[in-house]
Amino acid sequence: MKSFVQHLIEFDNPQIYCDMDGVVADFITYTTNILGHKFTDDDWDDLPVDMFLQLPPMTDAHILWKYIKQFQPFMLTAVPKESRGPIAKRAWKDKSRWMKKHFKLSSDRMKIVLRKHKKNFAMDGRDKRPNILIDDHLGNIREWESAGGIGVHHINANSTINDLKKIGFP
């Protein structure tokens, strides 16, 4: 049962949506180690089909998650386009399993979409209040903000937590 304080936090603060790759999962280090160079869109076929299950957590991922989990965040993560091959076919299930394994997040708290659809979550569907996106990709932040949301550019856990506190999270 939720406490009164939890209900107030949910009502008064915007909904937090947190990206996975580059925020809590270390996509860049993993793909660079596998490929021997920085990942490009031409590299999908050279990666293991279950790569999203194999990603290591970012070094400070648990610091960020410990802080934001009290606000009942959603994980909002993108999957590769279907044309990217077998990885794309498994991505939804593998990302969901990864979050459950590393952060005990249930699938009902996961929003797994194509990147172009992330911005559709920028505003609360009930009262049109802005929601928050924590994302390492500036393009996603710009699209989110253009759609009316509040973007938090993730560099590391401490800077993101400080930005959330500036917005009004305790």
mmCIF file of N, CA and C in Angstrom, residues 21-143:
data_model
loop_
_atom_site.group_PDB
_atom_site.id
_atom_site.type_symbol
_atom_site.label_atom_id
_atom_site.label_comp_id
_atom_site.label_asym_id
_atom_site.label_seq_id
_atom_site.Cartn_x
_atom_site.Cartn_y
_atom_site.Cartn_z
ATOM 1 N N ASP A 21 19.890 2.434 -22.876
ATOM 2 C CA ASP A 21 21.229 2.389 -23.468
ATOM 3 C C ASP A 21 21.934 3.734 -23.293
ATOM 4 N N GLY A 22 23.077 3.704 -22.628
ATOM 5 C CA GLY A 22 23.836 4.925 -22.391
ATOM 6 C C GLY A 22 23.483 5.620 -21.090
ATOM 7 N N VAL A 23 22.423 5.161 -20.424
ATOM 8 C CA VAL A 23 22.040 5.727 -19.126
ATOM 9 C C VAL A 23 22.246 4.672 -18.033
ATOM 10 N N VAL A 24 21.637 3.514 -18.191
ATOM 11 C CA VAL A 24 21.850 2.435 -17.219
ATOM 12 C C VAL A 24 22.569 1.229 -17.825
ATOM 13 N N ALA A 25 22.520 1.061 -19.139
ATOM 14 C CA ALA A 25 23.204 -0.040 -19.824
ATOM 15 C C ALA A 25 24.330 0.534 -20.687
ATOM 16 N N ASP A 26 25.501 -0.088 -20.618
ATOM 17 C CA ASP A 26 26.683 0.450 -21.296
ATOM 18 C C ASP A 26 26.821 -0.098 -22.718
ATOM 19 N N PHE A 27 26.019 0.449 -23.610
ATOM 20 C CA PHE A 27 25.995 0.063 -25.020
ATOM 21 C C PHE A 27 27.336 0.360 -25.692
ATOM 22 N N ILE A 28 27.901 1.531 -25.444
ATOM 23 C CA ILE A 28 29.113 1.960 -26.158
ATOM 24 C C ILE A 28 30.312 1.076 -25.813
ATOM 25 N N THR A 29 30.556 0.855 -24.531
ATOM 26 C CA THR A 29 31.696 0.013 -24.147
ATOM 27 C C THR A 29 31.536 -1.397 -24.699
ATOM 28 N N TYR A 30 30.329 -1.950 -24.572
ATOM 29 C CA TYR A 30 30.093 -3.312 -25.045
ATOM 30 C C TYR A 30 30.326 -3.420 -26.549
ATOM 31 N N THR A 31 29.697 -2.551 -27.330
ATOM 32 C CA THR A 31 29.826 -2.656 -28.790
ATOM 33 C C THR A 31 31.251 -2.354 -29.250
ATOM 34 N N THR A 32 31.922 -1.426 -28.609
ATOM 35 C CA THR A 32 33.312 -1.121 -28.976
ATOM 36 C C THR A 32 34.213 -2.325 -28.704
ATOM 37 N N ASN A 33 34.002 -2.999 -27.582
ATOM 38 C CA ASN A 33 34.800 -4.193 -27.269
ATOM 39 C C ASN A 33 34.551 -5.320 -28.262
ATOM 40 N N ILE A 34 33.320 -5.510 -28.675
ATOM 41 C CA ILE A 34 32.979 -6.577 -29.628
ATOM 42 C C ILE A 34 33.505 -6.253 -31.025
ATOM 43 N N LEU A 35 33.297 -5.006 -31.461
ATOM 44 C CA LEU A 35 33.612 -4.617 -32.836
ATOM 45 C C LEU A 35 35.065 -4.183 -33.035
ATOM 46 N N GLY A 36 35.674 -3.654 -31.988
ATOM 47 C CA GLY A 36 37.021 -3.112 -32.120
ATOM 48 C C GLY A 36 37.036 -1.682 -32.627
ATOM 49 N N HIS A 37 35.862 -1.087 -32.748
ATOM 50 C CA HIS A 37 35.728 0.315 -33.171
ATOM 51 C C HIS A 37 34.388 0.839 -32.687
ATOM 52 N N LYS A 38 34.207 2.146 -32.807
ATOM 53 C CA LYS A 38 32.944 2.755 -32.384
ATOM 54 C C LYS A 38 31.798 2.259 -33.275
ATOM 55 N N PHE A 39 30.700 1.901 -32.653
ATOM 56 C CA PHE A 39 29.516 1.378 -33.347
ATOM 57 C C PHE A 39 28.958 2.377 -34.357
ATOM 58 N N THR A 40 28.553 1.864 -35.522
ATOM 59 C CA THR A 40 27.780 2.633 -36.511
ATOM 60 C C THR A 40 26.570 1.786 -36.908
ATOM 61 N N ASP A 41 25.621 2.392 -37.595
ATOM 62 C CA ASP A 41 24.421 1.661 -38.022
ATOM 63 C C ASP A 41 24.729 0.510 -38.977
ATOM 64 N N ASP A 42 25.900 0.500 -39.571
ATOM 65 C CA ASP A 42 26.278 -0.594 -40.471
ATOM 66 C C ASP A 42 26.741 -1.843 -39.720
ATOM 67 N N ASP A 43 26.866 -1.754 -38.404
ATOM 68 C CA ASP A 43 27.457 -2.837 -37.612
ATOM 69 C C ASP A 43 26.467 -3.822 -36.998
ATOM 70 N N TRP A 44 25.174 -3.637 -37.178
ATOM 71 C CA TRP A 44 24.199 -4.495 -36.502
ATOM 72 C C TRP A 44 24.437 -5.984 -36.759
ATOM 73 N N ASP A 45 24.778 -6.348 -37.995
ATOM 74 C CA ASP A 45 24.966 -7.769 -38.328
ATOM 75 C C ASP A 45 26.219 -8.371 -37.697
ATOM 76 N N ASP A 46 27.112 -7.532 -37.200
ATOM 77 C CA ASP A 46 28.358 -8.016 -36.606
ATOM 78 C C ASP A 46 28.266 -8.184 -35.087
ATOM 79 N N LEU A 47 27.093 -7.965 -34.541
ATOM 80 C CA LEU A 47 26.892 -8.074 -33.092
ATOM 81 C C LEU A 47 26.111 -9.346 -32.759
ATOM 82 N N PRO A 48 26.315 -9.913 -31.579
ATOM 83 C CA PRO A 48 25.534 -11.095 -31.178
ATOM 84 C C PRO A 48 24.039 -10.762 -31.134
ATOM 85 N N VAL A 49 23.211 -11.705 -31.539
ATOM 86 C CA VAL A 49 21.773 -11.432 -31.595
ATOM 87 C C VAL A 49 21.180 -11.138 -30.218
ATOM 88 N N ASP A 50 21.822 -11.630 -29.160
ATOM 89 C CA ASP A 50 21.322 -11.372 -27.811
ATOM 90 C C ASP A 50 22.102 -10.258 -27.106
ATOM 91 N N MET A 51 22.665 -9.352 -27.877
ATOM 92 C CA MET A 51 23.538 -8.320 -27.301
ATOM 93 C C MET A 51 22.856 -7.492 -26.222
ATOM 94 N N PHE A 52 21.557 -7.230 -26.354
ATOM 95 C CA PHE A 52 20.883 -6.408 -25.343
ATOM 96 C C PHE A 52 20.798 -7.120 -23.987
ATOM 97 N N LEU A 53 20.891 -8.435 -23.991
ATOM 98 C CA LEU A 53 20.967 -9.184 -22.730
ATOM 99 C C LEU A 53 22.371 -9.129 -22.131
ATOM 100 N N GLN A 54 23.372 -8.952 -22.979
ATOM 101 C CA GLN A 54 24.765 -9.014 -22.546
ATOM 102 C C GLN A 54 25.343 -7.670 -22.107
ATOM 103 N N LEU A 55 24.644 -6.579 -22.342
ATOM 104 C CA LEU A 55 25.191 -5.269 -21.994
ATOM 105 C C LEU A 55 25.496 -5.186 -20.501
ATOM 106 N N PRO A 56 26.667 -4.643 -20.150
ATOM 107 C CA PRO A 56 26.933 -4.430 -18.729
ATOM 108 C C PRO A 56 26.214 -3.172 -18.256
ATOM 109 N N PRO A 57 25.896 -3.096 -16.974
ATOM 110 C CA PRO A 57 25.344 -1.838 -16.460
ATOM 111 C C PRO A 57 26.412 -0.742 -16.515
ATOM 112 N N MET A 58 25.977 0.497 -16.654
ATOM 113 C CA MET A 58 26.896 1.622 -16.533
ATOM 114 C C MET A 58 27.481 1.572 -15.120
ATOM 115 N N THR A 59 28.677 2.102 -14.939
ATOM 116 C CA THR A 59 29.341 1.998 -13.639
ATOM 117 C C THR A 59 28.552 2.659 -12.514
ATOM 118 N N ASP A 60 27.778 3.695 -12.834
ATOM 119 C CA ASP A 60 27.002 4.391 -11.798
ATOM 120 C C ASP A 60 25.493 4.184 -11.936
ATOM 121 N N ALA A 61 25.109 3.164 -12.688
ATOM 122 C CA ALA A 61 23.686 2.918 -12.951
ATOM 123 C C ALA A 61 22.884 2.683 -11.677
ATOM 124 N N HIS A 62 23.450 1.946 -10.739
ATOM 125 C CA HIS A 62 22.698 1.627 -9.517
ATOM 126 C C HIS A 62 22.532 2.849 -8.618
ATOM 127 N N ILE A 63 23.445 3.802 -8.710
ATOM 128 C CA ILE A 63 23.298 5.057 -7.964
ATOM 129 C C ILE A 63 22.091 5.823 -8.500
ATOM 130 N N LEU A 64 22.017 5.944 -9.823
ATOM 131 C CA LEU A 64 20.885 6.643 -10.441
ATOM 132 C C LEU A 64 19.581 5.911 -10.143
ATOM 133 N N TRP A 65 19.572 4.607 -10.343
ATOM 134 C CA TRP A 65 18.327 3.847 -10.171
ATOM 135 C C TRP A 65 17.838 3.883 -8.728
ATOM 136 N N LYS A 66 18.762 3.809 -7.774
ATOM 137 C CA LYS A 66 18.370 3.878 -6.363
ATOM 138 C C LYS A 66 17.641 5.190 -6.082
ATOM 139 N N TYR A 67 18.101 6.267 -6.690
ATOM 140 C CA TYR A 67 17.461 7.568 -6.480
ATOM 141 C C TYR A 67 16.108 7.654 -7.196
ATOM 142 N N ILE A 68 16.047 7.297 -8.481
ATOM 143 C CA ILE A 68 14.796 7.528 -9.225
ATOM 144 C C ILE A 68 13.718 6.491 -8.949
ATOM 145 N N LYS A 69 14.075 5.308 -8.458
ATOM 146 C CA LYS A 69 13.044 4.273 -8.277
ATOM 147 C C LYS A 69 11.975 4.686 -7.269
ATOM 148 N N GLN A 70 12.309 5.584 -6.348
ATOM 149 C CA GLN A 70 11.314 6.054 -5.375
ATOM 150 C C GLN A 70 10.189 6.849 -6.043
ATOM 151 N N PHE A 71 10.430 7.320 -7.268
ATOM 152 C CA PHE A 71 9.429 8.103 -8.003
ATOM 153 C C PHE A 71 8.693 7.257 -9.040
ATOM 154 N N GLN A 72 8.888 5.956 -8.975
ATOM 155 C CA GLN A 72 8.220 5.000 -9.860
ATOM 156 C C GLN A 72 8.389 5.362 -11.338
ATOM 157 N N PRO A 73 9.637 5.379 -11.806
ATOM 158 C CA PRO A 73 9.893 5.741 -13.201
ATOM 159 C C PRO A 73 9.457 4.644 -14.166
ATOM 160 N N PHE A 74 9.300 5.051 -15.401
ATOM 161 C CA PHE A 74 9.158 4.108 -16.503
ATOM 162 C C PHE A 74 10.495 4.050 -17.226
ATOM 163 N N MET A 75 10.854 2.888 -17.726
ATOM 164 C CA MET A 75 11.991 2.771 -18.616
ATOM 165 C C MET A 75 11.438 3.004 -20.018
ATOM 166 N N LEU A 76 11.960 4.000 -20.703
ATOM 167 C CA LEU A 76 11.540 4.305 -22.076
ATOM 168 C C LEU A 76 12.750 4.086 -22.964
ATOM 169 N N THR A 77 12.755 2.979 -23.664
ATOM 170 C CA THR A 77 13.924 2.609 -24.451
ATOM 171 C C THR A 77 13.526 2.272 -25.878
ATOM 172 N N ALA A 78 14.445 2.534 -26.780
ATOM 173 C CA ALA A 78 14.183 2.299 -28.199
ATOM 174 C C ALA A 78 14.772 0.961 -28.630
ATOM 175 N N VAL A 79 14.121 0.357 -29.604
ATOM 176 C CA VAL A 79 14.632 -0.865 -30.226
ATOM 177 C C VAL A 79 15.043 -0.542 -31.658
ATOM 178 N N PRO A 80 15.961 -1.332 -32.202
ATOM 179 C CA PRO A 80 16.354 -1.111 -33.596
ATOM 180 C C PRO A 80 15.181 -1.379 -34.544
ATOM 181 N N LYS A 81 15.230 -0.726 -35.691
ATOM 182 C CA LYS A 81 14.223 -0.979 -36.729
ATOM 183 C C LYS A 81 14.286 -2.443 -37.142
ATOM 184 N N GLU A 82 13.164 -2.962 -37.583
ATOM 185 C CA GLU A 82 13.073 -4.367 -37.975
ATOM 186 C C GLU A 82 14.092 -4.731 -39.055
ATOM 187 N N SER A 83 14.426 -3.776 -39.908
ATOM 188 C CA SER A 83 15.373 -4.032 -40.996
ATOM 189 C C SER A 83 16.787 -4.306 -40.485
ATOM 190 N N ARG A 84 17.031 -4.099 -39.200
ATOM 191 C CA ARG A 84 18.366 -4.313 -38.628
ATOM 192 C C ARG A 84 18.632 -5.782 -38.319
ATOM 193 N N GLY A 85 17.681 -6.653 -38.621
ATOM 194 C CA GLY A 85 17.938 -8.082 -38.518
ATOM 195 C C GLY A 85 17.519 -8.740 -37.218
ATOM 196 N N PRO A 86 18.163 -9.875 -36.908
ATOM 197 C CA PRO A 86 17.769 -10.698 -35.761
ATOM 198 C C PRO A 86 17.809 -9.962 -34.421
ATOM 199 N N ILE A 87 18.748 -9.049 -34.258
ATOM 200 C CA ILE A 87 18.812 -8.292 -33.001
ATOM 201 C C ILE A 87 17.495 -7.556 -32.779
ATOM 202 N N ALA A 88 16.971 -6.950 -33.838
ATOM 203 C CA ALA A 88 15.727 -6.176 -33.732
ATOM 204 C C ALA A 88 14.560 -7.067 -33.319
ATOM 205 N N LYS A 89 14.531 -8.273 -33.823
ATOM 206 C CA LYS A 89 13.428 -9.186 -33.501
ATOM 207 C C LYS A 89 13.428 -9.581 -32.018
ATOM 208 N N ARG A 90 14.608 -9.654 -31.410
ATOM 209 C CA ARG A 90 14.737 -10.049 -30.005
ATOM 210 C C ARG A 90 14.765 -8.871 -29.048
ATOM 211 N N ALA A 91 14.982 -7.660 -29.557
ATOM 212 C CA ALA A 91 15.311 -6.508 -28.710
ATOM 213 C C ALA A 91 14.271 -6.245 -27.624
ATOM 214 N N TRP A 92 12.989 -6.280 -27.950
ATOM 215 C CA TRP A 92 11.968 -5.959 -26.952
ATOM 216 C C TRP A 92 12.081 -6.914 -25.765
ATOM 217 N N LYS A 93 12.104 -8.206 -26.070
ATOM 218 C CA LYS A 93 12.163 -9.208 -25.004
ATOM 219 C C LYS A 93 13.486 -9.118 -24.241
ATOM 220 N N ASP A 94 14.589 -8.942 -24.958
ATOM 221 C CA ASP A 94 15.896 -8.908 -24.302
ATOM 222 C C ASP A 94 16.069 -7.675 -23.421
ATOM 223 N N LYS A 95 15.587 -6.527 -23.870
ATOM 224 C CA LYS A 95 15.686 -5.318 -23.043
ATOM 225 C C LYS A 95 14.823 -5.456 -21.784
ATOM 226 N N SER A 96 13.662 -6.018 -21.940
ATOM 227 C CA SER A 96 12.778 -6.235 -20.798
ATOM 228 C C SER A 96 13.428 -7.191 -19.790
ATOM 229 N N ARG A 97 14.009 -8.268 -20.285
ATOM 230 C CA ARG A 97 14.688 -9.231 -19.408
ATOM 231 C C ARG A 97 15.907 -8.597 -18.734
ATOM 232 N N TRP A 98 16.635 -7.741 -19.455
ATOM 233 C CA TRP A 98 17.811 -7.073 -18.893
ATOM 234 C C TRP A 98 17.409 -6.194 -17.710
ATOM 235 N N MET A 99 16.360 -5.402 -17.878
ATOM 236 C CA MET A 99 15.919 -4.512 -16.795
ATOM 237 C C MET A 99 15.410 -5.305 -15.592
ATOM 238 N N LYS A 100 14.743 -6.409 -15.855
ATOM 239 C CA LYS A 100 14.275 -7.245 -14.744
ATOM 240 C C LYS A 100 15.466 -7.843 -13.997
ATOM 241 N N LYS A 101 16.465 -8.308 -14.739
ATOM 242 C CA LYS A 101 17.648 -8.924 -14.138
ATOM 243 C C LYS A 101 18.448 -7.923 -13.305
ATOM 244 N N HIS A 102 18.717 -6.752 -13.860
ATOM 245 C CA HIS A 102 19.622 -5.805 -13.203
ATOM 246 C C HIS A 102 18.929 -4.858 -12.220
ATOM 247 N N PHE A 103 17.640 -4.559 -12.447
ATOM 248 C CA PHE A 103 16.968 -3.557 -11.622
ATOM 249 C C PHE A 103 15.611 -4.002 -11.095
ATOM 250 N N LYS A 104 15.269 -5.266 -11.311
ATOM 251 C CA LYS A 104 14.000 -5.826 -10.811
ATOM 252 C C LYS A 104 12.785 -5.045 -11.314
ATOM 253 N N LEU A 105 12.897 -4.473 -12.501
ATOM 254 C CA LEU A 105 11.801 -3.682 -13.063
ATOM 255 C C LEU A 105 10.822 -4.607 -13.774
ATOM 256 N N SER A 106 9.555 -4.492 -13.434
ATOM 257 C CA SER A 106 8.537 -5.328 -14.072
ATOM 258 C C SER A 106 8.219 -4.788 -15.464
ATOM 259 N N SER A 107 7.737 -5.658 -16.317
ATOM 260 C CA SER A 107 7.488 -5.280 -17.712
ATOM 261 C C SER A 107 6.419 -4.200 -17.844
ATOM 262 N N ASP A 108 5.528 -4.054 -16.860
ATOM 263 C CA ASP A 108 4.516 -2.999 -16.953
ATOM 264 C C ASP A 108 5.116 -1.607 -16.737
ATOM 265 N N ARG A 109 6.359 -1.531 -16.281
ATOM 266 C CA ARG A 109 7.051 -0.238 -16.112
ATOM 267 C C ARG A 109 7.983 0.041 -17.292
ATOM 268 N N MET A 110 7.913 -0.788 -18.336
ATOM 269 C CA MET A 110 8.765 -0.632 -19.517
ATOM 270 C C MET A 110 7.938 -0.129 -20.691
ATOM 271 N N LYS A 111 8.450 0.880 -21.353
ATOM 272 C CA LYS A 111 7.882 1.370 -22.603
ATOM 273 C C LYS A 111 8.975 1.179 -23.650
ATOM 274 N N ILE A 112 8.776 0.217 -24.526
ATOM 275 C CA ILE A 112 9.788 -0.124 -25.519
ATOM 276 C C ILE A 112 9.223 0.224 -26.887
ATOM 277 N N VAL A 113 9.877 1.177 -27.555
ATOM 278 C CA VAL A 113 9.335 1.773 -28.775
ATOM 279 C C VAL A 113 10.447 1.985 -29.803
ATOM 280 N N LEU A 114 10.061 2.370 -31.007
ATOM 281 C CA LEU A 114 11.042 2.891 -31.956
ATOM 282 C C LEU A 114 11.456 4.278 -31.475
ATOM 283 N N ARG A 115 12.690 4.677 -31.742
ATOM 284 C CA ARG A 115 13.209 5.948 -31.245
ATOM 285 C C ARG A 115 12.304 7.123 -31.594
ATOM 286 N N LYS A 116 11.764 7.133 -32.805
ATOM 287 C CA LYS A 116 10.935 8.264 -33.242
ATOM 288 C C LYS A 116 9.653 8.411 -32.421
ATOM 289 N N HIS A 117 9.277 7.378 -31.665
ATOM 290 C CA HIS A 117 8.052 7.428 -30.863
ATOM 291 C C HIS A 117 8.277 7.836 -29.404
ATOM 292 N N LYS A 118 9.525 8.007 -29.004
ATOM 293 C CA LYS A 118 9.796 8.408 -27.618
ATOM 294 C C LYS A 118 9.077 9.705 -27.269
ATOM 295 N N LYS A 119 9.099 10.650 -28.182
ATOM 296 C CA LYS A 119 8.518 11.977 -27.918
ATOM 297 C C LYS A 119 7.025 11.915 -27.616
ATOM 298 N N ASN A 120 6.365 10.822 -27.978
ATOM 299 C CA ASN A 120 4.929 10.695 -27.719
ATOM 300 C C ASN A 120 4.596 10.598 -26.227
ATOM 301 N N PHE A 121 5.603 10.405 -25.393
ATOM 302 C CA PHE A 121 5.405 10.304 -23.944
ATOM 303 C C PHE A 121 5.762 11.606 -23.223
ATOM 304 N N ALA A 122 6.066 12.660 -23.966
ATOM 305 C CA ALA A 122 6.545 13.920 -23.377
ATOM 306 C C ALA A 122 5.509 14.616 -22.501
ATOM 307 N N MET A 123 4.237 14.428 -22.794
ATOM 308 C CA MET A 123 3.171 15.090 -22.030
ATOM 309 C C MET A 123 2.272 14.038 -21.393
ATOM 310 N N ASP A 124 1.805 14.325 -20.193
ATOM 311 C CA ASP A 124 0.876 13.442 -19.509
ATOM 312 C C ASP A 124 -0.424 13.389 -20.304
ATOM 313 N N GLY A 125 -0.899 12.206 -20.589
ATOM 314 C CA GLY A 125 -2.107 12.048 -21.390
ATOM 315 C C GLY A 125 -3.379 12.515 -20.718
ATOM 316 N N ARG A 126 -3.362 12.626 -19.384
ATOM 317 C CA ARG A 126 -4.567 13.023 -18.652
ATOM 318 C C ARG A 126 -4.688 14.533 -18.522
ATOM 319 N N ASP A 127 -3.610 15.174 -18.098
ATOM 320 C CA ASP A 127 -3.712 16.613 -17.817
ATOM 321 C C ASP A 127 -2.704 17.466 -18.587
ATOM 322 N N LYS A 128 -1.972 16.855 -19.503
ATOM 323 C CA LYS A 128 -1.022 17.559 -20.380
ATOM 324 C C LYS A 128 0.147 18.196 -19.639
ATOM 325 N N ARG A 129 0.416 17.746 -18.401
ATOM 326 C CA ARG A 129 1.622 18.217 -17.714
ATOM 327 C C ARG A 129 2.835 17.610 -18.412
ATOM 328 N N PRO A 130 3.974 18.316 -18.385
ATOM 329 C CA PRO A 130 5.175 17.751 -19.012
ATOM 330 C C PRO A 130 5.738 16.596 -18.190
ATOM 331 N N ASN A 131 6.204 15.579 -18.885
ATOM 332 C CA ASN A 131 6.929 14.481 -18.267
ATOM 333 C C ASN A 131 8.423 14.716 -18.456
ATOM 334 N N ILE A 132 9.237 13.945 -17.751
ATOM 335 C CA ILE A 132 10.693 14.080 -17.803
ATOM 336 C C ILE A 132 11.299 12.884 -18.526
ATOM 337 N N LEU A 133 12.255 13.171 -19.411
ATOM 338 C CA LEU A 133 13.053 12.126 -20.046
ATOM 339 C C LEU A 133 14.501 12.288 -19.615
ATOM 340 N N ILE A 134 15.071 11.213 -19.078
ATOM 341 C CA ILE A 134 16.504 11.140 -18.804
ATOM 342 C C ILE A 134 17.109 10.360 -19.965
ATOM 343 N N ASP A 135 17.980 10.999 -20.734
ATOM 344 C CA ASP A 135 18.521 10.371 -21.936
ATOM 345 C C ASP A 135 19.916 10.914 -22.208
ATOM 346 N N ASP A 136 20.795 10.079 -22.713
ATOM 347 C CA ASP A 136 22.152 10.512 -23.047
ATOM 348 C C ASP A 136 22.236 11.099 -24.452
ATOM 349 N N HIS A 137 21.221 10.892 -25.254
ATOM 350 C CA HIS A 137 21.233 11.321 -26.657
ATOM 351 C C HIS A 137 20.549 12.687 -26.786
ATOM 352 N N LEU A 138 21.325 13.705 -27.147
ATOM 353 C CA LEU A 138 20.778 15.066 -27.225
ATOM 354 C C LEU A 138 19.649 15.196 -28.238
ATOM 355 N N GLY A 139 19.689 14.421 -29.314
ATOM 356 C CA GLY A 139 18.601 14.460 -30.289
ATOM 357 C C GLY A 139 17.273 14.060 -29.667
ATOM 358 N N ASN A 140 17.292 13.040 -28.814
ATOM 359 C CA ASN A 140 16.072 12.622 -28.115
ATOM 360 C C ASN A 140 15.594 13.701 -27.155
ATOM 361 N N ILE A 141 16.529 14.351 -26.471
ATOM 362 C CA ILE A 141 16.174 15.428 -25.538
ATOM 363 C C ILE A 141 15.506 16.574 -26.297
ATOM 364 N N ARG A 142 16.092 16.967 -27.418
ATOM 365 C CA ARG A 142 15.510 18.074 -28.209
ATOM 366 C C ARG A 142 14.099 17.731 -28.693
ATOM 367 N N GLU A 143 13.908 16.517 -29.214
ATOM 368 C CA GLU A 143 12.575 16.102 -29.679
ATOM 369 C C GLU A 143 11.580 16.070 -28.522
#
